[in-house]
Amino acid sequence: MPTYITTDESGRITASADWPFQGSVLCPCDVVRYPNGALYRADALPPVYGNPGTSEQQIDGECPDGWVVMHGLRPAEDGKEYVAQQDGAWIIHTPTPEEIAAEVKAQAESAAIITARLYRNTVQTAAFSALEFATFAKAGLFDEWKAGETYAAGYRLAHKGVVYEVVQEVTAHEHQAPDAEGMLAVYRPLSNTEGEDPAGTAEDPVPFIYGMDVKTGLYYSYGGKLYLAKADMPACVWTPDTAGLWQWEEVQA
């Protein structure tokens, strides 16, 4: 099939097609596109240089110091790694035992990094029970609350073994820790220090945490006593022993 080309002042091919186009001339041979994107006449291919012992190659230009002229382009069709030899040949690279060991180590480290990132991302977004959050805290999957840090809304962190979710963006201050009085508008507790996930029955009550979501009909323990929640109390700041509060009912064991 005939090939038509255009060239620049240096004679380099700038465009080619199987049909005549403006400014083109008929090329007497095939046109080849090299990996560097340039077009060359098949009867005037450029030199290829290789860096011995590596897969590096350079097309055209001056030969870099220490490199050699190769017999052709580095093979790329089979997806294998080829390295340049001093005689100008490309050979398939055979990894050394040290290279294999280094690759295995890097793969294991990469898997550990990715797994840790997935864990941390998951515990920041998914829903879990109080027991699960407490377990994650013990595993070190949450950053410890630190004065001076700025936390975005929705961020989850740990403080004194309890997991909290930031309700609104805040810059942490030493005297305004998550468990400090009046901080429920900023930090919402998601777990307790015991790491329990009780049924909420009279026999297995939920340990009350200041600021936790209280569910009607469940039993809670507080101060060594048993209480029944008579209403839903989101982010509850009323302890079960609060006098005159109908939402809590003390139950005699």
Short mmCIF file of C-alpha atoms in Angstrom, two decimals:
data_model
loop_
_atom_site.label_atom_id
_atom_site.label_comp_id
_atom_site.label_asym_id
_atom_site.label_seq_id
_atom_site.Cartn_x
_atom_site.Cartn_y
_atom_site.Cartn_z
CA MET A 1 0.00 0.00 0.00
CA PRO A 2 1.46 3.39 -0.95
CA THR A 3 2.28 5.83 1.83
CA TYR A 4 2.25 9.61 1.51
CA ILE A 5 4.29 11.80 3.82
CA THR A 6 5.22 15.38 4.62
CA THR A 7 8.59 16.38 6.04
CA ASP A 8 10.11 19.38 7.77
CA GLU A 9 13.23 21.31 6.70
CA SER A 10 15.51 18.70 8.31
CA GLY A 11 13.84 15.89 6.39
CA ARG A 12 12.03 14.42 9.39
CA ILE A 13 8.58 13.01 8.66
CA THR A 14 5.83 15.14 10.19
CA ALA A 15 2.74 13.25 8.95
CA SER A 16 1.80 10.17 6.92
CA ALA A 17 -1.32 8.64 5.38
CA ASP A 18 -2.38 5.94 2.92
CA TRP A 19 -3.80 8.60 0.62
CA PRO A 20 -2.51 11.87 -0.86
CA PHE A 21 -3.06 14.99 1.28
CA GLN A 22 -2.03 18.61 1.00
CA GLY A 23 1.74 19.01 0.66
CA SER A 24 2.41 15.26 0.75
CA VAL A 25 4.66 13.20 -1.50
CA LEU A 26 4.74 9.48 -2.19
CA CYS A 27 7.22 7.65 0.06
CA PRO A 28 9.16 4.90 -1.74
CA CYS A 29 9.11 2.66 1.35
CA ASP A 30 7.10 1.92 4.48
CA VAL A 31 6.85 4.42 7.34
CA VAL A 32 7.42 3.24 10.91
CA ARG A 33 6.27 4.95 14.11
CA TYR A 34 8.79 4.48 16.93
CA PRO A 35 8.03 4.42 20.67
CA ASN A 36 9.20 8.03 20.96
CA GLY A 37 6.27 8.99 18.72
CA ALA A 38 8.41 9.98 15.75
CA LEU A 39 7.87 8.68 12.20
CA TYR A 40 10.78 7.21 10.21
CA ARG A 41 11.29 5.78 6.74
CA ALA A 42 11.86 2.02 6.89
CA ASP A 43 15.01 2.47 4.75
CA ALA A 44 16.43 5.14 7.05
CA LEU A 45 15.73 4.05 10.62
CA PRO A 46 17.51 5.98 13.41
CA PRO A 47 20.12 4.45 15.70
CA VAL A 48 18.98 2.96 19.01
CA TYR A 49 21.24 3.15 22.05
CA GLY A 50 21.02 1.01 25.17
CA ASN A 51 22.46 1.28 28.65
CA PRO A 52 24.08 -2.12 29.30
CA GLY A 53 22.58 -4.06 32.19
CA THR A 54 19.41 -1.96 32.19
CA SER A 55 16.23 -1.63 30.12
CA GLU A 56 16.98 1.98 29.22
CA GLN A 57 17.03 2.92 25.57
CA GLN A 58 17.42 6.11 23.58
CA ILE A 59 16.25 6.63 20.02
CA ASP A 60 18.33 8.80 17.70
CA GLY A 61 20.69 11.58 18.77
CA GLU A 62 24.18 11.17 20.23
CA CYS A 63 25.14 7.99 22.08
CA PRO A 64 25.41 8.71 25.84
CA ASP A 65 28.67 7.85 27.57
CA GLY A 66 28.84 4.18 28.53
CA TRP A 67 25.93 3.22 26.28
CA VAL A 68 26.14 1.02 23.17
CA VAL A 69 24.49 0.94 19.77
CA MET A 70 21.74 -1.67 19.76
CA HIS A 71 20.71 -3.96 16.91
CA GLY A 72 17.14 -2.65 17.12
CA LEU A 73 14.39 -1.44 19.41
CA ARG A 74 13.87 -3.03 22.82
CA PRO A 75 11.19 -5.76 22.43
CA ALA A 76 7.87 -4.82 23.96
CA GLU A 77 5.27 -7.13 22.44
CA ASP A 78 5.47 -9.97 25.00
CA GLY A 79 5.40 -7.76 28.10
CA LYS A 80 8.68 -9.16 29.43
CA GLU A 81 11.56 -7.08 30.72
CA TYR A 82 14.59 -6.86 28.41
CA VAL A 83 18.03 -5.50 29.25
CA ALA A 84 20.75 -4.24 26.95
CA GLN A 85 23.97 -6.21 26.44
CA GLN A 86 27.42 -4.93 25.47
CA ASP A 87 27.12 -6.65 22.08
CA GLY A 88 23.99 -4.65 21.19
CA ALA A 89 21.50 -7.43 21.83
CA TRP A 90 18.41 -7.29 24.05
CA ILE A 91 17.93 -10.28 26.36
CA ILE A 92 15.14 -11.20 28.75
CA HIS A 93 16.05 -10.12 32.25
CA THR A 94 16.35 -12.96 34.79
CA PRO A 95 15.93 -11.63 38.34
CA THR A 96 18.68 -12.47 40.82
CA PRO A 97 17.79 -14.09 44.18
CA GLU A 98 18.43 -10.71 45.81
CA GLU A 99 16.03 -8.97 43.41
CA ILE A 100 13.38 -11.64 43.99
CA ALA A 101 13.73 -11.30 47.76
CA ALA A 102 13.53 -7.50 47.52
CA GLU A 103 10.39 -7.74 45.37
CA VAL A 104 8.71 -10.16 47.78
CA LYS A 105 9.54 -7.88 50.70
CA ALA A 106 8.23 -4.82 48.86
CA GLN A 107 5.01 -6.66 47.98
CA ALA A 108 4.45 -7.64 51.61
CA GLU A 109 5.13 -4.10 52.80
CA SER A 110 2.83 -2.68 50.12
CA ALA A 111 0.04 -5.06 51.14
CA ALA A 112 0.46 -4.04 54.78
CA ILE A 113 0.34 -0.33 53.88
CA ILE A 114 -2.76 -0.74 51.71
CA THR A 115 -4.50 -2.94 54.28
CA ALA A 116 -3.80 -0.45 57.06
CA ARG A 117 -5.13 2.38 54.89
CA LEU A 118 -8.28 0.41 54.09
CA TYR A 119 -8.81 -0.36 57.78
CA ARG A 120 -8.41 3.28 58.78
CA ASN A 121 -10.69 4.50 56.00
CA THR A 122 -13.35 1.92 56.88
CA VAL A 123 -13.46 2.69 60.60
CA GLN A 124 -13.83 6.37 59.73
CA THR A 125 -16.97 5.90 57.63
CA ALA A 126 -18.81 2.64 58.38
CA ALA A 127 -21.29 1.95 61.19
CA PHE A 128 -20.17 -0.34 64.03
CA SER A 129 -21.31 -1.36 67.49
CA ALA A 130 -19.78 0.05 70.68
CA LEU A 131 -17.89 -3.23 71.14
CA GLU A 132 -16.45 -3.07 67.64
CA PHE A 133 -15.39 0.56 68.05
CA ALA A 134 -13.69 -0.32 71.35
CA THR A 135 -11.86 -3.19 69.66
CA PHE A 136 -10.69 -0.93 66.87
CA ALA A 137 -9.44 1.58 69.43
CA LYS A 138 -7.38 -1.15 71.13
CA ALA A 139 -5.95 -2.03 67.72
CA GLY A 140 -4.76 1.56 67.29
CA LEU A 141 -6.93 2.28 64.26
CA PHE A 142 -7.88 5.75 65.50
CA ASP A 143 -5.65 8.75 66.11
CA GLU A 144 -5.40 9.77 69.74
CA TRP A 145 -6.97 13.14 70.54
CA LYS A 146 -4.26 15.78 70.78
CA ALA A 147 -4.49 19.42 71.86
CA GLY A 148 -3.56 21.79 69.06
CA GLU A 149 -4.87 19.58 66.26
CA THR A 150 -7.78 20.66 64.05
CA TYR A 151 -10.40 17.96 63.44
CA ALA A 152 -13.01 18.05 60.68
CA ALA A 153 -16.66 17.22 61.29
CA GLY A 154 -17.25 13.48 61.05
CA TYR A 155 -13.68 12.55 61.99
CA ARG A 156 -13.36 9.74 64.51
CA LEU A 157 -10.65 9.66 67.17
CA ALA A 158 -9.84 8.03 70.50
CA HIS A 159 -9.38 9.52 73.96
CA LYS A 160 -8.73 7.51 77.11
CA GLY A 161 -9.90 4.33 75.37
CA VAL A 162 -13.21 5.81 74.15
CA VAL A 163 -13.95 6.47 70.46
CA TYR A 164 -15.51 9.83 69.61
CA GLU A 165 -16.91 11.33 66.43
CA VAL A 166 -16.37 15.03 65.83
CA VAL A 167 -19.75 16.74 65.44
CA GLN A 168 -18.41 20.08 64.21
CA GLU A 169 -14.94 21.19 63.11
CA VAL A 170 -12.81 22.06 66.10
CA THR A 171 -9.29 23.02 67.05
CA ALA A 172 -8.54 20.98 70.18
CA HIS A 173 -7.56 22.75 73.42
CA GLU A 174 -6.04 21.13 76.49
CA HIS A 175 -8.95 22.12 78.73
CA GLN A 176 -11.58 20.98 76.20
CA ALA A 177 -10.92 17.26 75.87
CA PRO A 178 -13.68 15.03 74.43
CA ASP A 179 -14.69 13.85 77.92
CA ALA A 180 -14.77 17.37 79.40
CA GLU A 181 -18.08 18.83 80.57
CA GLY A 182 -19.99 20.68 77.88
CA MET A 183 -18.14 19.08 74.92
CA LEU A 184 -20.95 16.86 73.65
CA ALA A 185 -21.77 19.42 70.98
CA VAL A 186 -18.30 18.79 69.59
CA TYR A 187 -17.41 15.17 70.40
CA ARG A 188 -19.98 12.35 70.36
CA PRO A 189 -18.94 9.08 72.10
CA LEU A 190 -19.24 5.90 70.05
CA SER A 191 -17.88 3.35 72.52
CA ASN A 192 -17.05 2.84 76.19
CA THR A 193 -13.84 1.90 77.94
CA GLU A 194 -15.04 -1.60 78.77
CA GLY A 195 -15.63 -2.37 75.12
CA GLU A 196 -18.92 -4.09 75.92
CA ASP A 197 -21.78 -4.68 73.52
CA PRO A 198 -24.57 -5.77 75.90
CA ALA A 199 -28.11 -6.77 74.99
CA GLY A 200 -29.77 -3.98 76.98
CA THR A 201 -31.82 -6.37 79.08
CA ALA A 202 -32.19 -6.29 82.86
CA GLU A 203 -29.76 -9.21 83.02
CA ASP A 204 -27.32 -7.59 80.56
CA PRO A 205 -27.73 -3.81 80.81
CA VAL A 206 -25.87 -1.20 78.77
CA PRO A 207 -23.25 0.75 80.77
CA PHE A 208 -24.39 4.37 80.57
CA ILE A 209 -21.93 6.76 78.89
CA TYR A 210 -22.39 10.48 79.22
CA GLY A 211 -23.49 11.70 75.77
CA MET A 212 -24.49 8.33 74.37
CA ASP A 213 -27.69 7.72 72.40
CA VAL A 214 -30.24 6.20 74.80
CA LYS A 215 -32.95 3.94 73.36
CA THR A 216 -36.37 3.57 74.97
CA GLY A 217 -37.09 0.17 76.48
CA LEU A 218 -33.45 -0.74 77.09
CA TYR A 219 -31.89 -1.21 80.50
CA TYR A 220 -28.81 0.75 81.54
CA SER A 221 -26.42 0.44 84.46
CA TYR A 222 -25.04 3.47 86.25
CA GLY A 223 -23.45 3.95 89.64
CA GLY A 224 -24.06 0.31 90.56
CA LYS A 225 -27.81 0.58 89.92
CA LEU A 226 -30.17 -0.55 87.15
CA TYR A 227 -32.35 1.85 85.14
CA LEU A 228 -34.97 1.53 82.39
CA ALA A 229 -35.05 4.15 79.63
CA LYS A 230 -38.60 5.46 79.20
CA ALA A 231 -37.82 7.54 76.10
CA ASP A 232 -35.28 7.92 73.30
CA MET A 233 -32.60 10.40 74.38
CA PRO A 234 -30.08 11.18 71.63
CA ALA A 235 -26.71 12.39 72.95
CA CYS A 236 -28.06 12.05 76.48
CA VAL A 237 -26.58 14.37 79.11
CA TRP A 238 -29.01 13.38 81.86
CA THR A 239 -27.50 10.66 83.99
CA PRO A 240 -29.92 7.93 85.07
CA ASP A 241 -29.78 9.11 88.69
CA THR A 242 -30.97 12.64 87.80
CA ALA A 243 -33.70 13.51 90.29
CA GLY A 244 -37.25 14.06 88.99
CA LEU A 245 -36.52 12.92 85.44
CA TRP A 246 -39.36 10.75 84.13
CA GLN A 247 -37.30 9.48 81.20
CA TRP A 248 -35.33 7.28 83.62
CA GLU A 249 -36.86 4.72 85.95
CA GLU A 250 -34.77 2.94 88.56
CA VAL A 251 -35.35 -0.80 88.62
CA GLN A 252 -34.85 -2.79 91.80
CA ALA A 253 -32.60 -5.74 91.18
#
